[in-house]
Amino acid sequence: MGSAFADRGWVRPILCLALAALACAAHAERNYSAWRPASAKSAHAAALQLPPGAAPTLRVAPLAPAEIAAMRARNAAAGVRALSLGKVRDLAGTAGTGSESLQWHAVPGGRAAHWEVAADQARAVRVRLAVERAPSGVLARFASLGGASPRVYESRVPSSGSLWSPVLEGERAVVELFAPESVPASAISIAVAAVAPQFADPASPEMRATAEKSASAGTCEVDLACVAGSDEALARTAKAVSRLTYVSDGYVWACTGTLLNPGDGSFTPYYYTAAHCIHDAEAAASVVTLWFYKAASCGGSDVADPVQVGGGAQLLVADTVLDGALLRLNEMPPDGALYAGWDSLPAASGDPVATIHHPGGGPKKLSLGASGAYPDQRFVAATWSLGVTEGGSSGSGLFTAVRSPVPDYLLRGTLVGGNSACNGAAPEGTDVYSRFDLMWPKLAPYLSAHAPDSNFTGLWWNPGEPGWGVSVEHQGGVVMATLFGYSPDGSPRWYTASAMREQEDGDFRGDLFEMTGPTFGTTPWAGLVMHTAGTMRIVFSGPTAAHLEFTIGGTTIAKDITPMVFGSTGRAVCSFTDKSRAGAKNYQDLWWNPAQSGWGLAVAHQGDTLFAVLFMYDDQHRAMWLVGSDLTLRSDGTYSGDLYRTTGPAFGTATWRPASATTVGGVTLDFTDGETGVLSFTVDGHAVRTPITRQVAAPSVPLCG
């Protein structure tokens, strides 16, 4: 096998470990704020087709004083700053809630039927429809039954699933179903599954005039209008911020979020907030945003009518460790909403910062201050010289100012929580914000300006120095690298750079680690230790050429590398995908067993041949690797071949001599589908069999062929 190995090469590592995973990086980028061109046609004005009355009335129990008191107490507590507004009443199984109980009436274009909902003493309600089946064209219309001319909200009904209404002011509301003429009533099965009465709706005209509304924000809070007049960029940025209302864990909540400007110029409505606000698909589906809700003048009581947009959202990214969440709104924001800029590089400690938020769920307020270090480096601190944050401010953006090429404010994080408060007219305390730069690898597939084309996943080497190599795993801008080489005594050693961040000049840099861990068969699987061994830098000049530099023990080595070619079809070409790879027939990737973090299998796939590098630990718990350089496709669909242990010269050796290899066993890969399989191998008579799966660290993953 010596000549086969000399003709081929070497491999690639394991998942980002512990906090290092947080720093796995994507291309560092900055994007500026922009306006979406105004809609070419005016928005459709929805209207109820049936007059109120003569409809089943669904009554729900009012919120008990103890329930309201508990929510108020939670809102007043320091810490996480989502705001409780109401509680869900489950109507499952209640008589009259199903569409079969409705009376359908002929209306222009089809037929309609409706329910009325009553929640005594509620300031507002939200209604959830459970859809068992609904043909295309079925609509739901929601309106409050209070006021002279309540606004009607219209939504397309999904074929199945769930649909939440917007926030409907007052204690009574109507839910109207519309079916086109081609859809018989018998084809529709929809029920009112839940009603969520709210004890507060700070956006309602009634609440604006009450003491409760005026007390919804602290005495040192500052209206946006008090500062925005002297800072046009800040006033513009405020139009990217909206109040966010959603349902989670049986309660109605309010947070704040920011509309972001994607780098591809598509104006896709990506919306950023905190993961402690939105962290599951069900909560995202209930999202309602409220736009342009602010005081008309500094300290004034007049508030322009805000614009509410329903329809829910899709959850794209939710990281509860870093507390960031990216949504895609199902309905476009209103004309006049700004798509905010952002910066994926870390903000400097001491930078002036601003946040625009909805404390108490009320009109927009502004806080100004400075950023600072926080003991947990996943977050940054902010202290305020003007304004504070409160319940309802959670998820609001932390912005820093730029003056070139144009004055703008760029998002750098979102509010996690804190203890800032008003001490009379002065702010005190500290708030904690997530870091957009640490979230960036997960956000890049959606926000990056770089087309997802060149994916560098695979085994790279220097053909003039056979016997060593580097495995590259490239996911959604996340680049991890494993270096396979030799210690001074010639034994195989591997090192992993699990947090290689792309710099502004385009190269990837990060710390290089050496691992120690358990040998196979150890129960329980434990004892992983990661030591900093040096640093690594890779500059990709194209899909087939890169420059590698690494430092170990104070010695820096520089090598030019290229993808290894060994199969009949030449190197595999990889791209990005966010779809399932279950049907994939090319297995080039990094594979592992999630239950045994700390080891992995790097696979290059060309034609009917696999080149696999298994990196794990020897009996002394030191990092070691084995190679299967010629695993060929068998008649039963498996890939099998010999497994070798290699020895070779240490890096820095003046004259490179080819590595030598010794057969230590065999290895078989049996892929169940494109995403899972079984690894079987023997080493010196010791047999191991373990399930494996592709390592996934980002929403966009490699697909090779």
mmCIF file of C-alpha atoms in Angstrom, residues 22 81 122 187 200 223 268 294 333 340 363 393 527 548 581 617:
data_model
loop_
_atom_site.group_PDB
_atom_site.id
_atom_site.type_symbol
_atom_site.label_atom_id
_atom_site.label_comp_id
_atom_site.label_asym_id
_atom_site.label_seq_id
_atom_site.Cartn_x
_atom_site.Cartn_y
_atom_site.Cartn_z
ATOM 1 C CA LEU A 22 -19.464 29.360 18.599
ATOM 2 C CA ARG A 81 -37.138 41.170 29.000
ATOM 3 C CA ALA A 122 -59.945 41.575 27.769
ATOM 4 C CA ALA A 187 -64.502 20.220 1.861
ATOM 5 C CA ALA A 200 -52.967 44.775 27.996
ATOM 6 C CA ASP A 223 -39.043 59.111 22.926
ATOM 7 C CA THR A 268 -36.262 39.056 1.429
ATOM 8 C CA LYS A 294 -43.895 55.948 17.982
ATOM 9 C CA PRO A 333 -43.464 44.570 5.758
ATOM 10 C CA ALA A 340 -31.361 47.675 8.394
ATOM 11 C CA PRO A 363 -44.231 53.348 21.467
ATOM 12 C CA SER A 393 -37.433 45.426 24.772
ATOM 13 C CA GLY A 527 -12.228 12.420 28.938
ATOM 14 C CA LEU A 548 -1.624 26.912 4.137
ATOM 15 C CA ARG A 581 -28.991 14.878 1.380
ATOM 16 C CA TYR A 617 -6.895 8.240 19.942
#
